[in-house]
Amino acid sequence: MLPKIFRRIPLAWLQLKKEKTRLAVALAGIAFADMLMFVQLGLLDALFDSATKPHQNLQADLVLINPQFQTLFYIKSFPRERLQQTLAYDGVKSVRPLYADIAQWRNPQNRLSRGILVWGIDPANPPFDLPEVNQHLDQLKLLDRVLFDRASRPEYGPIPDLVKQHGSVEAEVNRQTVQTVGLFQLGASFGADGNIVASDSTFLKLFPNYQPNQIAVGLINLKPDADVQKVRSQLQASLPNDVKVVTPQEFAQIEINYWGNQGIGFIFGMGVAVGFIVGIVIVYQILYSDVSDHLPEYATLKAMGYSDRYLMTMLMQEALLLAALGFIPGLALSIGLYQITYAATLLPIAMKLNRAIFVLSLTIIMCSVSGAIAMRKLRAADPADMF
């Protein structure tokens, strides 16, 4: 059996739909507030998802980084010999070095330059769990050969189409000519609009100032029976303090913390708060106007013996009904905005079930708070003053 607060919802609906224009304005306001919250939360998730996409595709049980490492887009390197030293420890099966840096890619059509993230890998021991990259390892062994991320922004030129048409295409990276011999998919992010993968030899040729004995990230794979935390503790205690040993999850969290502390997370969070406050104000104005217009009727009900609790329950029902009805168009519009945003930015923004549930919860709280504030006007309904 339904709780009392839900059993009288039809009465609340009749009350709301008497003023169709006011109802439409209320639903539009709630939908706008929900849409604002959805967009801010969606962009925040897209920021974190895109920034950690490379981390999610690394093949490693442990990761070796510089203690001052904060993000893949501003690399702090460390001596490569540290990675080789880990092979002397029980439980370590293999290691992989990874280079990364930002280069200037010149669009082959309009000759405009744009920063692109270059990944330097050992073709004999690839660090990424990306089948398309691993299919082109033999080609990457040749100098000046690269793979292009098809999910990069279009400002780099129609590289995917040219590669599909001709098999390969020449491009200029850091004023050096390279041959794009294949495609893969990783995705753009807030830090880099595109990615290319090259061999470590090609990478060092593109970055002549990069020290060969310095690497950005070291990937450690353990034997099947090894205890990850035990090996990690041994490595961290024995290796010099110019390196830090973390798990892949901690490695990704470092990236999330970096972007979250740059003010971007605060800005998106503030947008959610603004949407929440806007929704409270809109719903409060609607409910307050409804109570004011029907104050004589409420006073009459009180004179007939109905308690304040009964009347306040009716008002709360109206608030919950507005929350449910306003959420639906807000959700639909947000899904459309996500698709538009993805098409324009190629950021991985899409509707998630947990986000929809979270915004629905905020909407219910938002309307409940508005109803609670509007109840003050209802309590003032004195039958003696009305008659």
CSV table of N, CA and C in Angstrom, one decimal, residues 90-164:
chain,number,residue,atom,x,y,z
A,90,ASP,N,62.4,-10.1,-6.6
A,90,ASP,CA,61.5,-11.3,-6.8
A,90,ASP,C,60.1,-10.8,-7.1
A,91,GLY,N,59.5,-11.5,-8.0
A,91,GLY,CA,58.1,-11.2,-8.4
A,91,GLY,C,58.0,-10.4,-9.7
A,92,VAL,N,59.0,-9.6,-10.1
A,92,VAL,CA,59.0,-8.8,-11.3
A,92,VAL,C,59.3,-9.6,-12.5
A,93,LYS,N,58.4,-9.6,-13.4
A,93,LYS,CA,58.5,-10.4,-14.6
A,93,LYS,C,59.1,-9.7,-15.8
A,94,SER,N,58.6,-8.5,-16.1
A,94,SER,CA,59.1,-7.7,-17.2
A,94,SER,C,58.8,-6.2,-16.9
A,95,VAL,N,59.5,-5.4,-17.7
A,95,VAL,CA,59.3,-3.9,-17.6
A,95,VAL,C,59.1,-3.3,-19.0
A,96,ARG,N,58.5,-2.2,-19.0
A,96,ARG,CA,58.3,-1.4,-20.3
A,96,ARG,C,58.5,0.1,-20.0
A,97,PRO,N,59.3,0.7,-20.8
A,97,PRO,CA,59.4,2.2,-20.7
A,97,PRO,C,58.4,2.9,-21.6
A,98,LEU,N,58.0,4.1,-21.2
A,98,LEU,CA,57.1,4.8,-22.0
A,98,LEU,C,57.5,6.3,-22.0
A,99,TYR,N,57.6,6.8,-23.2
A,99,TYR,CA,57.9,8.3,-23.4
A,99,TYR,C,56.7,9.0,-23.7
A,100,ALA,N,56.6,10.3,-23.4
A,100,ALA,CA,55.5,11.1,-23.7
A,100,ALA,C,55.9,12.6,-23.7
A,101,ASP,N,55.4,13.3,-24.7
A,101,ASP,CA,55.7,14.8,-24.7
A,101,ASP,C,54.8,15.4,-25.8
A,102,ILE,N,54.6,16.7,-25.7
A,102,ILE,CA,53.8,17.5,-26.6
A,102,ILE,C,54.7,18.0,-27.8
A,103,ALA,N,54.2,17.7,-29.0
A,103,ALA,CA,54.9,18.2,-30.2
A,103,ALA,C,54.0,19.1,-31.0
A,104,GLN,N,54.6,19.7,-32.0
A,104,GLN,CA,53.8,20.5,-32.9
A,104,GLN,C,53.5,19.8,-34.2
A,105,TRP,N,52.2,19.5,-34.5
A,105,TRP,CA,51.8,18.8,-35.7
A,105,TRP,C,51.3,19.9,-36.7
A,106,ARG,N,51.8,19.8,-37.9
A,106,ARG,CA,51.4,20.7,-38.9
A,106,ARG,C,50.3,20.0,-39.8
A,107,ASN,N,49.2,20.7,-39.9
A,107,ASN,CA,48.1,20.2,-40.8
A,107,ASN,C,48.6,20.2,-42.2
A,108,PRO,N,48.6,19.0,-42.9
A,108,PRO,CA,49.2,18.9,-44.3
A,108,PRO,C,48.4,19.7,-45.3
A,109,GLN,N,47.2,20.1,-45.0
A,109,GLN,CA,46.4,20.9,-45.9
A,109,GLN,C,46.5,22.4,-45.8
A,110,ASN,N,46.3,22.9,-44.6
A,110,ASN,CA,46.4,24.4,-44.4
A,110,ASN,C,47.7,24.8,-43.8
A,111,ARG,N,48.6,23.9,-43.4
A,111,ARG,CA,49.9,24.1,-42.8
A,111,ARG,C,49.8,24.8,-41.5
A,112,LEU,N,48.7,24.8,-40.8
A,112,LEU,CA,48.6,25.3,-39.4
A,112,LEU,C,49.1,24.3,-38.4
A,113,SER,N,49.9,24.8,-37.4
A,113,SER,CA,50.4,24.0,-36.4
A,113,SER,C,49.5,23.9,-35.2
A,114,ARG,N,49.6,22.7,-34.5
A,114,ARG,CA,48.8,22.5,-33.3
A,114,ARG,C,49.5,21.5,-32.5
A,115,GLY,N,49.4,21.7,-31.1
A,115,GLY,CA,50.0,20.7,-30.2
A,115,GLY,C,49.4,19.4,-30.2
A,116,ILE,N,50.2,18.3,-30.2
A,116,ILE,CA,49.7,17.0,-30.2
A,116,ILE,C,50.5,16.1,-29.2
A,117,LEU,N,49.9,15.2,-28.6
A,117,LEU,CA,50.6,14.4,-27.6
A,117,LEU,C,51.3,13.2,-28.3
A,118,VAL,N,52.6,13.0,-28.2
A,118,VAL,CA,53.3,12.0,-28.8
A,118,VAL,C,53.7,10.9,-27.8
A,119,TRP,N,53.4,9.7,-28.1
A,119,TRP,CA,53.7,8.5,-27.2
A,119,TRP,C,54.9,7.8,-27.9
A,120,GLY,N,56.0,7.6,-27.1
A,120,GLY,CA,57.1,6.8,-27.6
A,120,GLY,C,57.1,5.5,-26.9
A,121,ILE,N,57.0,4.4,-27.7
A,121,ILE,CA,57.0,3.1,-27.2
A,121,ILE,C,58.0,2.2,-27.8
A,122,ASP,N,58.3,1.1,-27.1
A,122,ASP,CA,59.2,0.1,-27.6
A,122,ASP,C,58.4,-0.9,-28.4
A,123,PRO,N,58.5,-0.9,-29.8
A,123,PRO,CA,57.7,-1.8,-30.6
A,123,PRO,C,57.9,-3.3,-30.2
A,124,ALA,N,59.0,-3.7,-29.6
A,124,ALA,CA,59.2,-5.1,-29.3
A,124,ALA,C,58.5,-5.4,-28.0
A,125,ASN,N,58.1,-4.4,-27.2
A,125,ASN,CA,57.4,-4.6,-25.9
A,125,ASN,C,56.4,-3.5,-25.7
A,126,PRO,N,55.3,-3.5,-26.4
A,126,PRO,CA,54.3,-2.4,-26.4
A,126,PRO,C,53.6,-2.2,-25.1
A,127,PRO,N,53.5,-1.0,-24.6
A,127,PRO,CA,52.9,-0.8,-23.3
A,127,PRO,C,51.3,-0.7,-23.3
A,128,PHE,N,50.8,-0.4,-24.5
A,128,PHE,CA,49.3,-0.1,-24.6
A,128,PHE,C,48.6,-1.4,-24.9
A,129,ASP,N,47.4,-1.6,-24.3
A,129,ASP,CA,46.5,-2.7,-24.6
A,129,ASP,C,45.5,-2.2,-25.7
A,130,LEU,N,46.1,-1.8,-26.9
A,130,LEU,CA,45.3,-1.3,-28.0
A,130,LEU,C,45.6,-2.1,-29.2
A,131,PRO,N,44.7,-3.0,-29.6
A,131,PRO,CA,44.9,-3.9,-30.7
A,131,PRO,C,45.4,-3.2,-32.0
A,132,GLU,N,44.8,-2.1,-32.3
A,132,GLU,CA,45.2,-1.4,-33.5
A,132,GLU,C,46.7,-0.9,-33.5
A,133,VAL,N,47.1,-0.6,-32.3
A,133,VAL,CA,48.6,-0.2,-32.2
A,133,VAL,C,49.4,-1.4,-32.4
A,134,ASN,N,49.1,-2.5,-31.7
A,134,ASN,CA,49.9,-3.7,-31.7
A,134,ASN,C,49.9,-4.4,-33.1
A,135,GLN,N,48.9,-4.1,-34.0
A,135,GLN,CA,48.9,-4.6,-35.3
A,135,GLN,C,49.9,-3.9,-36.2
A,136,HIS,N,50.4,-2.8,-35.8
A,136,HIS,CA,51.3,-2.0,-36.7
A,136,HIS,C,52.7,-1.9,-36.1
A,137,LEU,N,53.0,-2.8,-35.2
A,137,LEU,CA,54.3,-2.7,-34.5
A,137,LEU,C,55.5,-2.9,-35.5
A,138,ASP,N,55.4,-3.8,-36.5
A,138,ASP,CA,56.4,-4.0,-37.4
A,138,ASP,C,56.7,-2.7,-38.2
A,139,GLN,N,55.7,-2.0,-38.6
A,139,GLN,CA,55.9,-0.7,-39.3
A,139,GLN,C,56.5,0.4,-38.4
A,140,LEU,N,56.1,0.4,-37.1
A,140,LEU,CA,56.7,1.3,-36.2
A,140,LEU,C,58.1,1.1,-35.9
A,141,LYS,N,58.6,-0.1,-36.2
A,141,LYS,CA,60.1,-0.3,-36.0
A,141,LYS,C,60.9,0.5,-37.0
A,142,LEU,N,60.3,0.9,-38.1
A,142,LEU,CA,61.0,1.8,-39.0
A,142,LEU,C,61.0,3.2,-38.5
A,143,LEU,N,62.1,3.9,-38.8
A,143,LEU,CA,62.2,5.3,-38.3
A,143,LEU,C,61.2,6.2,-39.0
A,144,ASP,N,60.8,7.2,-38.3
A,144,ASP,CA,59.9,8.2,-38.9
A,144,ASP,C,58.5,7.6,-39.3
A,145,ARG,N,58.1,6.6,-38.6
A,145,ARG,CA,56.7,6.1,-38.8
A,145,ARG,C,55.9,6.3,-37.6
A,146,VAL,N,54.7,6.7,-37.8
A,146,VAL,CA,53.8,7.0,-36.6
A,146,VAL,C,52.4,6.5,-36.9
A,147,LEU,N,51.6,6.3,-35.8
A,147,LEU,CA,50.2,6.0,-35.9
A,147,LEU,C,49.4,7.2,-35.4
A,148,PHE,N,48.3,7.5,-36.1
A,148,PHE,CA,47.5,8.7,-35.8
A,148,PHE,C,46.2,8.3,-35.1
A,149,ASP,N,45.8,9.0,-34.0
A,149,ASP,CA,44.6,8.8,-33.3
A,149,ASP,C,43.4,9.3,-34.1
A,150,ARG,N,42.5,8.4,-34.6
A,150,ARG,CA,41.4,8.9,-35.4
A,150,ARG,C,40.4,9.7,-34.6
A,151,ALA,N,40.4,9.6,-33.3
A,151,ALA,CA,39.5,10.4,-32.5
A,151,ALA,C,40.1,11.8,-32.1
A,152,SER,N,41.2,12.1,-32.8
A,152,SER,CA,41.8,13.5,-32.6
A,152,SER,C,40.8,14.5,-33.2
A,153,ARG,N,41.0,15.8,-32.8
A,153,ARG,CA,40.2,16.8,-33.4
A,153,ARG,C,40.5,17.1,-34.8
A,154,PRO,N,39.5,17.5,-35.6
A,154,PRO,CA,39.6,17.7,-37.1
A,154,PRO,C,40.6,18.7,-37.5
A,155,GLU,N,41.1,19.6,-36.5
A,155,GLU,CA,42.0,20.7,-36.9
A,155,GLU,C,43.4,20.1,-37.3
A,156,TYR,N,43.6,18.8,-37.0
A,156,TYR,CA,44.9,18.2,-37.5
A,156,TYR,C,44.9,17.9,-39.0
A,157,GLY,N,43.7,18.0,-39.6
A,157,GLY,CA,43.6,17.6,-41.0
A,157,GLY,C,42.8,16.3,-41.1
A,158,PRO,N,42.4,16.0,-42.4
A,158,PRO,CA,41.6,14.7,-42.6
A,158,PRO,C,42.5,13.5,-42.7
A,159,ILE,N,43.3,13.3,-41.6
A,159,ILE,CA,44.3,12.2,-41.6
A,159,ILE,C,43.7,10.9,-41.8
A,160,PRO,N,42.6,10.6,-41.0
A,160,PRO,CA,42.0,9.2,-41.1
A,160,PRO,C,41.5,8.9,-42.5
A,161,ASP,N,40.9,9.9,-43.2
A,161,ASP,CA,40.4,9.7,-44.5
A,161,ASP,C,41.6,9.5,-45.5
A,162,LEU,N,42.7,10.2,-45.3
A,162,LEU,CA,43.8,10.1,-46.2
A,162,LEU,C,44.5,8.8,-46.0
A,163,VAL,N,44.6,8.3,-44.8
A,163,VAL,CA,45.3,7.0,-44.5
A,163,VAL,C,44.4,5.9,-45.1
A,164,LYS,N,43.1,6.0,-45.0
A,164,LYS,CA,42.2,5.0,-45.6
A,164,LYS,C,42.3,5.0,-47.1
